[in-house]
Amino acid sequence: MIELKPTISIVVPCYNQAHYMDECLQSVLDQTFQNWECIIVDDGSPDNTEEIALNWVEKDKRIRYLKKINGGLSSARNEGIKMALGQWILPLDCDDKIATRYLEIASKEFKNGYTIIYCLADYFGKKNEAWILPQYSHQQMCQQNIIFCSAFFEKKRWEKVGGYDTNMIFGLEDWDFWLSILDENSTVKKIQYKGFFYRIKDSSMLTNLQSDRLNLMKKMIFKKHHIFIENYLGSYYDILKERNKYQKESNLYRKLFQNRLFRFLVKLKLIKIR
């Protein structure tokens, strides 16, 4: 019997979060779409990640395990994707989970030439509510990250850009990666299905980021992707500039109209205003 390559490779980095792993991997096992593999990447975790991961490897032959020296989230994802046999990659952090039909519904879009495919999402854990993200546009993406980490992309695109940037050690690695694989011809699909659940904890990498470190990561992103960003934000900043100019002029005229002499001169058409 010839075994087919998986269509989708789910890459699950794990560092010191073994207590969440069962819930995460059960959501993978519950998928209605069956042609997947799941690669658990143990990023030098000091807890019992290996023990729990190997239990899952025994449970389902589609699950594989890789242990590596700690190198951070980008490094862990890269090592997992190197091993991946699937054409399409889905990163999934060990403390998050996916809904049962996420792979099935997303896979129906694979033939349509999208660069990134993602879905609707919810927060869960310390906060339980919908995660509302802006409507996707290249312009919006240049201003802030509006796609969470668990979105689909082709492995060949990851290879083309050299993977996740391991210099993004203080976060924002997802935003940087999306900007790396996007270009002016890219199309992005948001499927109208609630397929991703992002765990809110008391602390996380993002909430723990000090503002100076966060600003450093932002500066790196803007410097690295400045051509793409300027293509889409140039006109945006021009509009802001004009709007601010108009508001300043409006405020000036408002103050001047409080002056009786100014109003009299305008009435005589000795002063012209726009």
PDB file of C-alpha atoms in Angstrom:
ATOM      1  CA  MET A   1       0.000   0.000   0.000  1.00  0.00           C
ATOM      2  CA  ILE A   2       1.420   3.396  -1.044  1.00  0.00           C
ATOM      3  CA  GLU A   3       1.071   6.070   1.625  1.00  0.00           C
ATOM      4  CA  LEU A   4       0.242   9.514   0.290  1.00  0.00           C
ATOM      5  CA  LYS A   5       2.066  12.588   1.519  1.00  0.00           C
ATOM      6  CA  PRO A   6      -0.010  14.718   3.868  1.00  0.00           C
ATOM      7  CA  THR A   7      -1.588  17.804   2.323  1.00  0.00           C
ATOM      8  CA  ILE A   8      -1.243  19.813   5.534  1.00  0.00           C
ATOM      9  CA  SER A   9       1.583  19.864   8.057  1.00  0.00           C
ATOM     10  CA  ILE A  10       0.608  21.286  11.439  1.00  0.00           C
ATOM     11  CA  VAL A  11       3.659  22.554  13.321  1.00  0.00           C
ATOM     12  CA  VAL A  12       3.293  22.809  17.104  1.00  0.00           C
ATOM     13  CA  PRO A  13       6.216  24.471  18.924  1.00  0.00           C
ATOM     14  CA  CYS A  14       6.217  23.849  22.654  1.00  0.00           C
ATOM     15  CA  TYR A  15       8.281  25.428  25.386  1.00  0.00           C
ATOM     16  CA  ASN A  16       7.298  24.813  29.004  1.00  0.00           C
ATOM     17  CA  GLN A  17       3.594  24.416  28.167  1.00  0.00           C
ATOM     18  CA  ALA A  18       3.133  20.659  28.411  1.00  0.00           C
ATOM     19  CA  HIS A  19       0.021  21.161  30.553  1.00  0.00           C
ATOM     20  CA  TYR A  20      -1.781  22.610  27.515  1.00  0.00           C
ATOM     21  CA  MET A  21      -0.571  20.057  24.978  1.00  0.00           C
ATOM     22  CA  ASP A  22      -3.355  17.473  25.352  1.00  0.00           C
ATOM     23  CA  GLU A  23      -6.057  20.037  24.618  1.00  0.00           C
ATOM     24  CA  CYS A  24      -4.155  21.404  21.632  1.00  0.00           C
ATOM     25  CA  LEU A  25      -3.398  18.012  20.060  1.00  0.00           C
ATOM     26  CA  GLN A  26      -6.893  16.681  20.705  1.00  0.00           C
ATOM     27  CA  SER A  27      -8.207  19.545  18.583  1.00  0.00           C
ATOM     28  CA  VAL A  28      -5.890  18.332  15.798  1.00  0.00           C
ATOM     29  CA  LEU A  29      -6.992  14.719  16.195  1.00  0.00           C
ATOM     30  CA  ASP A  30     -10.660  15.790  16.022  1.00  0.00           C
ATOM     31  CA  GLN A  31     -10.298  17.297  12.522  1.00  0.00           C
ATOM     32  CA  THR A  32     -12.814  16.189   9.887  1.00  0.00           C
ATOM     33  CA  PHE A  33     -10.040  16.528   7.264  1.00  0.00           C
ATOM     34  CA  GLN A  34      -7.776  13.523   7.680  1.00  0.00           C
ATOM     35  CA  ASN A  35      -4.791  14.014   5.349  1.00  0.00           C
ATOM     36  CA  TRP A  36      -2.534  15.840   7.798  1.00  0.00           C
ATOM     37  CA  GLU A  37       0.597  15.345   9.832  1.00  0.00           C
ATOM     38  CA  CYS A  38       1.444  17.076  13.090  1.00  0.00           C
ATOM     39  CA  ILE A  39       5.014  17.883  14.107  1.00  0.00           C
ATOM     40  CA  ILE A  40       5.575  18.687  17.785  1.00  0.00           C
ATOM     41  CA  VAL A  41       8.741  20.739  18.236  1.00  0.00           C
ATOM     42  CA  ASP A  42      10.135  20.581  21.759  1.00  0.00           C
ATOM     43  CA  ASP A  43      12.229  23.756  21.978  1.00  0.00           C
ATOM     44  CA  GLY A  44      14.436  22.529  24.819  1.00  0.00           C
ATOM     45  CA  SER A  45      11.517  22.619  27.211  1.00  0.00           C
ATOM     46  CA  PRO A  46      12.390  21.987  30.900  1.00  0.00           C
ATOM     47  CA  ASP A  47       8.992  20.455  31.746  1.00  0.00           C
ATOM     48  CA  ASN A  48       7.551  17.058  30.744  1.00  0.00           C
ATOM     49  CA  THR A  49       6.858  18.049  27.139  1.00  0.00           C
ATOM     50  CA  GLU A  50       8.763  15.033  25.802  1.00  0.00           C
ATOM     51  CA  GLU A  51       6.788  12.534  27.880  1.00  0.00           C
ATOM     52  CA  ILE A  52       3.413  13.886  26.812  1.00  0.00           C
ATOM     53  CA  ALA A  53       4.471  14.348  23.190  1.00  0.00           C
ATOM     54  CA  LEU A  54       5.689  10.752  22.902  1.00  0.00           C
ATOM     55  CA  ASN A  55       2.361   9.529  24.265  1.00  0.00           C
ATOM     56  CA  TRP A  56       0.680  11.285  21.351  1.00  0.00           C
ATOM     57  CA  VAL A  57       3.186   9.850  18.889  1.00  0.00           C
ATOM     58  CA  GLU A  58       2.156   6.393  20.106  1.00  0.00           C
ATOM     59  CA  LYS A  59      -1.510   7.308  19.779  1.00  0.00           C
ATOM     60  CA  ASP A  60      -1.417   8.387  16.109  1.00  0.00           C
ATOM     61  CA  LYS A  61       1.260   7.698  13.487  1.00  0.00           C
ATOM     62  CA  ARG A  62       0.562  11.077  11.828  1.00  0.00           C
ATOM     63  CA  ILE A  63       2.093  12.811  14.855  1.00  0.00           C
ATOM     64  CA  ARG A  64       5.881  13.238  14.929  1.00  0.00           C
ATOM     65  CA  TYR A  65       8.198  14.611  17.592  1.00  0.00           C
ATOM     66  CA  LEU A  66      11.349  16.703  17.319  1.00  0.00           C
ATOM     67  CA  LYS A  67      13.499  17.809  20.241  1.00  0.00           C
ATOM     68  CA  LYS A  68      15.979  20.655  19.796  1.00  0.00           C
ATOM     69  CA  ILE A  69      18.116  23.059  21.783  1.00  0.00           C
ATOM     70  CA  ASN A  70      16.154  26.105  22.879  1.00  0.00           C
ATOM     71  CA  GLY A  71      16.237  28.766  20.193  1.00  0.00           C
ATOM     72  CA  GLY A  72      12.957  30.617  20.458  1.00  0.00           C
ATOM     73  CA  LEU A  73       9.622  30.436  18.675  1.00  0.00           C
ATOM     74  CA  SER A  74      10.837  31.339  15.175  1.00  0.00           C
ATOM     75  CA  SER A  75      13.627  28.777  15.384  1.00  0.00           C
ATOM     76  CA  ALA A  76      11.213  26.072  16.579  1.00  0.00           C
ATOM     77  CA  ARG A  77       8.757  26.741  13.778  1.00  0.00           C
ATOM     78  CA  ASN A  78      11.529  26.708  11.197  1.00  0.00           C
ATOM     79  CA  GLU A  79      12.839  23.329  12.361  1.00  0.00           C
ATOM     80  CA  GLY A  80       9.338  21.857  12.290  1.00  0.00           C
ATOM     81  CA  ILE A  81       8.621  23.203   8.812  1.00  0.00           C
ATOM     82  CA  LYS A  82      11.942  21.783   7.548  1.00  0.00           C
ATOM     83  CA  MET A  83      10.637  18.334   8.507  1.00  0.00           C
ATOM     84  CA  ALA A  84       7.196  18.963   7.034  1.00  0.00           C
ATOM     85  CA  LEU A  85       6.031  16.774   4.163  1.00  0.00           C
ATOM     86  CA  GLY A  86       2.872  18.738   3.432  1.00  0.00           C
ATOM     87  CA  GLN A  87       2.456  21.380   0.750  1.00  0.00           C
ATOM     88  CA  TRP A  88       0.538  23.593   3.173  1.00  0.00           C
ATOM     89  CA  ILE A  89       1.735  24.614   6.624  1.00  0.00           C
ATOM     90  CA  LEU A  90      -0.384  25.518   9.651  1.00  0.00           C
ATOM     91  CA  PRO A  91       1.514  26.802  12.710  1.00  0.00           C
ATOM     92  CA  LEU A  92      -0.322  26.076  15.958  1.00  0.00           C
ATOM     93  CA  ASP A  93       1.062  27.164  19.303  1.00  0.00           C
ATOM     94  CA  CYS A  94       0.882  24.532  22.020  1.00  0.00           C
ATOM     95  CA  ASP A  95      -1.505  26.520  24.230  1.00  0.00           C
ATOM     96  CA  ASP A  96      -4.058  27.216  21.463  1.00  0.00           C
ATOM     97  CA  LYS A  97      -6.512  24.991  19.600  1.00  0.00           C
ATOM     98  CA  ILE A  98      -8.462  24.731  16.348  1.00  0.00           C
ATOM     99  CA  ALA A  99     -12.075  23.900  15.537  1.00  0.00           C
ATOM    100  CA  THR A 100     -12.942  20.546  13.971  1.00  0.00           C
ATOM    101  CA  ARG A 101     -13.589  21.760  10.407  1.00  0.00           C
ATOM    102  CA  TYR A 102     -10.791  24.333  10.077  1.00  0.00           C
ATOM    103  CA  LEU A 103      -8.582  22.095   7.926  1.00  0.00           C
ATOM    104  CA  GLU A 104     -11.503  20.840   5.849  1.00  0.00           C
ATOM    105  CA  ILE A 105     -12.872  24.279   4.983  1.00  0.00           C
ATOM    106  CA  ALA A 106      -9.457  25.858   4.412  1.00  0.00           C
ATOM    107  CA  SER A 107      -8.363  22.997   2.127  1.00  0.00           C
ATOM    108  CA  LYS A 108     -11.175  23.842  -0.293  1.00  0.00           C
ATOM    109  CA  GLU A 109      -9.398  27.154  -0.966  1.00  0.00           C
ATOM    110  CA  PHE A 110      -5.937  25.699  -1.649  1.00  0.00           C
ATOM    111  CA  LYS A 111      -6.432  25.619  -5.422  1.00  0.00           C
ATOM    112  CA  ASN A 112      -7.431  29.294  -5.616  1.00  0.00           C
ATOM    113  CA  GLY A 113      -3.945  30.824  -5.454  1.00  0.00           C
ATOM    114  CA  TYR A 114      -4.143  32.508  -2.053  1.00  0.00           C
ATOM    115  CA  THR A 115      -0.922  33.436  -0.259  1.00  0.00           C
ATOM    116  CA  ILE A 116      -2.503  33.220   3.209  1.00  0.00           C
ATOM    117  CA  ILE A 117      -5.741  31.578   4.341  1.00  0.00           C
ATOM    118  CA  TYR A 118      -7.153  32.200   7.802  1.00  0.00           C
ATOM    119  CA  CYS A 119     -10.505  32.330   9.613  1.00  0.00           C
ATOM    120  CA  LEU A 120     -12.596  33.883  12.360  1.00  0.00           C
ATOM    121  CA  ALA A 121     -11.312  33.424  15.901  1.00  0.00           C
ATOM    122  CA  ASP A 122     -12.205  33.535  19.587  1.00  0.00           C
ATOM    123  CA  TYR A 123     -10.289  34.247  22.761  1.00  0.00           C
ATOM    124  CA  PHE A 124     -10.597  31.655  25.526  1.00  0.00           C
ATOM    125  CA  GLY A 125      -9.123  31.092  28.980  1.00  0.00           C
ATOM    126  CA  LYS A 126      -8.931  34.267  31.075  1.00  0.00           C
ATOM    127  CA  LYS A 127     -11.071  36.042  28.474  1.00  0.00           C
ATOM    128  CA  ASN A 128     -13.863  34.442  26.457  1.00  0.00           C
ATOM    129  CA  GLU A 129     -15.078  36.519  23.532  1.00  0.00           C
ATOM    130  CA  ALA A 130     -14.753  36.980  19.799  1.00  0.00           C
ATOM    131  CA  TRP A 131     -11.407  38.168  18.510  1.00  0.00           C
ATOM    132  CA  ILE A 132     -12.403  40.987  16.170  1.00  0.00           C
ATOM    133  CA  LEU A 133      -9.779  41.750  13.522  1.00  0.00           C
ATOM    134  CA  PRO A 134      -9.978  44.480  10.852  1.00  0.00           C
ATOM    135  CA  GLN A 135     -10.957  43.548   7.319  1.00  0.00           C
ATOM    136  CA  TYR A 136      -7.802  42.484   5.515  1.00  0.00           C
ATOM    137  CA  SER A 137      -6.027  44.869   3.180  1.00  0.00           C
ATOM    138  CA  HIS A 138      -2.335  45.335   2.372  1.00  0.00           C
ATOM    139  CA  GLN A 139      -2.631  48.851   3.790  1.00  0.00           C
ATOM    140  CA  GLN A 140      -4.020  47.601   7.111  1.00  0.00           C
ATOM    141  CA  MET A 141      -1.354  44.899   7.278  1.00  0.00           C
ATOM    142  CA  CYS A 142       1.378  47.514   6.908  1.00  0.00           C
ATOM    143  CA  GLN A 143       0.119  49.351   9.983  1.00  0.00           C
ATOM    144  CA  GLN A 144      -0.327  46.384  12.307  1.00  0.00           C
ATOM    145  CA  ASN A 145      -0.537  42.611  12.274  1.00  0.00           C
ATOM    146  CA  ILE A 146      -4.124  41.603  11.497  1.00  0.00           C
ATOM    147  CA  ILE A 147      -3.575  37.860  10.939  1.00  0.00           C
ATOM    148  CA  PHE A 148      -2.913  35.506  13.854  1.00  0.00           C
ATOM    149  CA  CYS A 149      -0.184  32.857  13.717  1.00  0.00           C
ATOM    150  CA  SER A 150      -2.445  29.911  12.874  1.00  0.00           C
ATOM    151  CA  ALA A 151      -3.038  30.669   9.212  1.00  0.00           C
ATOM    152  CA  PHE A 152      -2.245  28.471   6.203  1.00  0.00           C
ATOM    153  CA  PHE A 153       0.584  29.135   3.753  1.00  0.00           C
ATOM    154  CA  GLU A 154       2.528  27.016   1.289  1.00  0.00           C
ATOM    155  CA  LYS A 155       5.895  25.601   2.317  1.00  0.00           C
ATOM    156  CA  LYS A 156       7.454  26.898  -0.898  1.00  0.00           C
ATOM    157  CA  ARG A 157       6.724  30.478   0.207  1.00  0.00           C
ATOM    158  CA  TRP A 158       8.440  29.802   3.537  1.00  0.00           C
ATOM    159  CA  GLU A 159      11.437  28.414   1.643  1.00  0.00           C
ATOM    160  CA  LYS A 160      11.549  31.411  -0.695  1.00  0.00           C
ATOM    161  CA  VAL A 161      11.895  33.965   2.141  1.00  0.00           C
ATOM    162  CA  GLY A 162      14.208  31.855   4.298  1.00  0.00           C
ATOM    163  CA  GLY A 163      11.628  31.027   6.966  1.00  0.00           C
ATOM    164  CA  TYR A 164      10.702  32.904  10.112  1.00  0.00           C
ATOM    165  CA  ASP A 165      13.300  35.497  11.128  1.00  0.00           C
ATOM    166  CA  THR A 166      15.086  34.191  14.233  1.00  0.00           C
ATOM    167  CA  ASN A 167      16.197  37.746  15.035  1.00  0.00           C
ATOM    168  CA  MET A 168      12.603  38.516  16.082  1.00  0.00           C
ATOM    169  CA  ILE A 169      13.352  37.227  19.574  1.00  0.00           C
ATOM    170  CA  PHE A 170      11.000  39.589  21.438  1.00  0.00           C
ATOM    171  CA  GLY A 171       7.845  38.826  19.446  1.00  0.00           C
ATOM    172  CA  LEU A 172       6.028  40.113  16.345  1.00  0.00           C
ATOM    173  CA  GLU A 173       7.548  37.234  14.357  1.00  0.00           C
ATOM    174  CA  ASP A 174       4.160  36.485  12.756  1.00  0.00           C
ATOM    175  CA  TRP A 175       3.750  40.031  11.445  1.00  0.00           C
ATOM    176  CA  ASP A 176       7.277  39.988  10.079  1.00  0.00           C
ATOM    177  CA  PHE A 177       6.708  36.639   8.347  1.00  0.00           C
ATOM    178  CA  TRP A 178       3.413  37.656   6.754  1.00  0.00           C
ATOM    179  CA  LEU A 179       5.026  40.796   5.348  1.00  0.00           C
ATOM    180  CA  SER A 180       7.885  38.640   4.030  1.00  0.00           C
ATOM    181  CA  ILE A 181       5.648  36.349   1.966  1.00  0.00           C
ATOM    182  CA  LEU A 182       3.224  39.056   0.798  1.00  0.00           C
ATOM    183  CA  ASP A 183       3.753  41.188  -2.291  1.00  0.00           C
ATOM    184  CA  GLU A 184       1.638  43.430  -4.512  1.00  0.00           C
ATOM    185  CA  ASN A 185       0.188  40.378  -6.301  1.00  0.00           C
ATOM    186  CA  SER A 186      -0.741  38.482  -3.138  1.00  0.00           C
ATOM    187  CA  THR A 187      -4.306  37.621  -2.252  1.00  0.00           C
ATOM    188  CA  VAL A 188      -5.472  36.685   1.226  1.00  0.00           C
ATOM    189  CA  LYS A 189      -8.584  34.669   2.103  1.00  0.00           C
ATOM    190  CA  LYS A 190     -10.490  34.956   5.365  1.00  0.00           C
ATOM    191  CA  ILE A 191     -12.952  32.093   5.587  1.00  0.00           C
ATOM    192  CA  GLN A 192     -16.160  32.798   7.464  1.00  0.00           C
ATOM    193  CA  TYR A 193     -15.724  29.987   9.960  1.00  0.00           C
ATOM    194  CA  LYS A 194     -14.672  30.247  13.586  1.00  0.00           C
ATOM    195  CA  GLY A 195     -11.712  27.925  13.379  1.00  0.00           C
ATOM    196  CA  PHE A 196      -9.076  29.254  15.773  1.00  0.00           C
ATOM    197  CA  PHE A 197      -9.061  29.698  19.547  1.00  0.00           C
ATOM    198  CA  TYR A 198      -6.357  31.825  21.142  1.00  0.00           C
ATOM    199  CA  ARG A 199      -5.702  31.216  24.827  1.00  0.00           C
ATOM    200  CA  ILE A 200      -5.492  34.248  27.091  1.00  0.00           C
ATOM    201  CA  LYS A 201      -3.354  33.592  30.147  1.00  0.00           C
ATOM    202  CA  ASP A 202      -2.188  35.726  33.056  1.00  0.00           C
ATOM    203  CA  SER A 203       1.018  36.283  31.130  1.00  0.00           C
ATOM    204  CA  SER A 204       2.206  35.715  27.583  1.00  0.00           C
ATOM    205  CA  MET A 205       5.099  36.740  25.353  1.00  0.00           C
ATOM    206  CA  LEU A 206       3.080  39.651  23.994  1.00  0.00           C
ATOM    207  CA  THR A 207       1.806  40.976  27.329  1.00  0.00           C
ATOM    208  CA  ASN A 208       5.274  40.630  28.835  1.00  0.00           C
ATOM    209  CA  LEU A 209       6.958  42.612  26.095  1.00  0.00           C
ATOM    210  CA  GLN A 210       8.544  45.742  27.456  1.00  0.00           C
ATOM    211  CA  SER A 211       7.700  48.775  25.375  1.00  0.00           C
ATOM    212  CA  ASP A 212      11.325  49.395  24.371  1.00  0.00           C
ATOM    213  CA  ARG A 213      11.696  45.808  23.147  1.00  0.00           C
ATOM    214  CA  LEU A 214       8.395  46.007  21.302  1.00  0.00           C
ATOM    215  CA  ASN A 215       9.478  49.243  19.642  1.00  0.00           C
ATOM    216  CA  LEU A 216      12.761  47.613  18.661  1.00  0.00           C
ATOM    217  CA  MET A 217      10.881  44.794  16.898  1.00  0.00           C
ATOM    218  CA  LYS A 218       8.631  47.320  15.139  1.00  0.00           C
ATOM    219  CA  LYS A 219      11.657  49.292  13.938  1.00  0.00           C
ATOM    220  CA  MET A 220      13.195  46.112  12.581  1.00  0.00           C
ATOM    221  CA  ILE A 221       9.980  45.305  10.712  1.00  0.00           C
ATOM    222  CA  PHE A 222       9.625  48.784   9.213  1.00  0.00           C
ATOM    223  CA  LYS A 223      13.281  48.801   8.153  1.00  0.00           C
ATOM    224  CA  LYS A 224      13.135  45.305   6.669  1.00  0.00           C
ATOM    225  CA  HIS A 225       9.860  45.789   4.779  1.00  0.00           C
ATOM    226  CA  HIS A 226      10.054  49.524   4.075  1.00  0.00           C
ATOM    227  CA  ILE A 227       9.536  49.208   0.307  1.00  0.00           C
ATOM    228  CA  PHE A 228       6.345  47.156   0.638  1.00  0.00           C
ATOM    229  CA  ILE A 229       5.076  49.357   3.466  1.00  0.00           C
ATOM    230  CA  GLU A 230       5.779  52.633   1.680  1.00  0.00           C
ATOM    231  CA  ASN A 231       3.945  51.377  -1.421  1.00  0.00           C
ATOM    232  CA  TYR A 232       0.739  51.100   0.594  1.00  0.00           C
ATOM    233  CA  LEU A 233       1.122  53.717   3.311  1.00  0.00           C
ATOM    234  CA  GLY A 234       2.500  56.567   1.206  1.00  0.00           C
ATOM    235  CA  SER A 235      -0.952  57.669   0.072  1.00  0.00           C
ATOM    236  CA  TYR A 236      -2.337  56.944   3.532  1.00  0.00           C
ATOM    237  CA  TYR A 237       0.159  59.318   5.168  1.00  0.00           C
ATOM    238  CA  ASP A 238      -0.520  61.946   2.501  1.00  0.00           C
ATOM    239  CA  ILE A 239      -4.211  61.806   3.380  1.00  0.00           C
ATOM    240  CA  LEU A 240      -3.413  62.117   7.093  1.00  0.00           C
ATOM    241  CA  LYS A 241      -1.179  65.083   6.372  1.00  0.00           C
ATOM    242  CA  GLU A 242      -3.906  66.859   4.396  1.00  0.00           C
ATOM    243  CA  ARG A 243      -6.493  66.049   7.039  1.00  0.00           C
ATOM    244  CA  ASN A 244      -4.310  67.444   9.820  1.00  0.00           C
ATOM    245  CA  LYS A 245      -3.627  70.557   7.743  1.00  0.00           C
ATOM    246  CA  TYR A 246      -7.354  71.046   7.192  1.00  0.00           C
ATOM    247  CA  GLN A 247      -8.092  70.578  10.894  1.00  0.00           C
ATOM    248  CA  LYS A 248      -5.448  73.123  11.847  1.00  0.00           C
ATOM    249  CA  GLU A 249      -6.870  75.638   9.358  1.00  0.00           C
ATOM    250  CA  SER A 250     -10.393  74.961  10.607  1.00  0.00           C
ATOM    251  CA  ASN A 251      -9.337  75.559  14.184  1.00  0.00           C
ATOM    252  CA  LEU A 252      -7.605  78.774  13.145  1.00  0.00           C
ATOM    253  CA  TYR A 253     -10.689  80.065  11.294  1.00  0.00           C
ATOM    254  CA  ARG A 254     -12.900  79.120  14.229  1.00  0.00           C
ATOM    255  CA  LYS A 255     -10.782  81.246  16.544  1.00  0.00           C
ATOM    256  CA  LEU A 256     -10.621  84.117  14.058  1.00  0.00           C
ATOM    257  CA  PHE A 257     -14.392  84.181  13.613  1.00  0.00           C
ATOM    258  CA  GLN A 258     -14.685  84.931  17.285  1.00  0.00           C
ATOM    259  CA  ASN A 259     -13.077  88.263  16.407  1.00  0.00           C
ATOM    260  CA  ARG A 260     -15.631  90.886  15.234  1.00  0.00           C
ATOM    261  CA  LEU A 261     -13.136  92.718  12.988  1.00  0.00           C
ATOM    262  CA  PHE A 262     -12.257  89.485  11.170  1.00  0.00           C
ATOM    263  CA  ARG A 263     -15.940  88.708  10.542  1.00  0.00           C
ATOM    264  CA  PHE A 264     -16.482  92.252   9.232  1.00  0.00           C
ATOM    265  CA  LEU A 265     -13.533  91.977   6.814  1.00  0.00           C
ATOM    266  CA  VAL A 266     -14.797  88.634   5.539  1.00  0.00           C
ATOM    267  CA  LYS A 267     -18.229  90.127   4.967  1.00  0.00           C
ATOM    268  CA  LEU A 268     -16.682  92.934   2.885  1.00  0.00           C
ATOM    269  CA  LYS A 269     -14.769  90.239   0.946  1.00  0.00           C
ATOM    270  CA  LEU A 270     -11.482  91.847   1.922  1.00  0.00           C
ATOM    271  CA  ILE A 271     -10.407  88.482   3.318  1.00  0.00           C
ATOM    272  CA  LYS A 272     -10.983  85.310   1.316  1.00  0.00           C
ATOM    273  CA  ILE A 273     -11.307  81.934   2.971  1.00  0.00           C
ATOM    274  CA  ARG A 274     -11.678  78.485   1.477  1.00  0.00           C
TER     275      ARG A 274
END
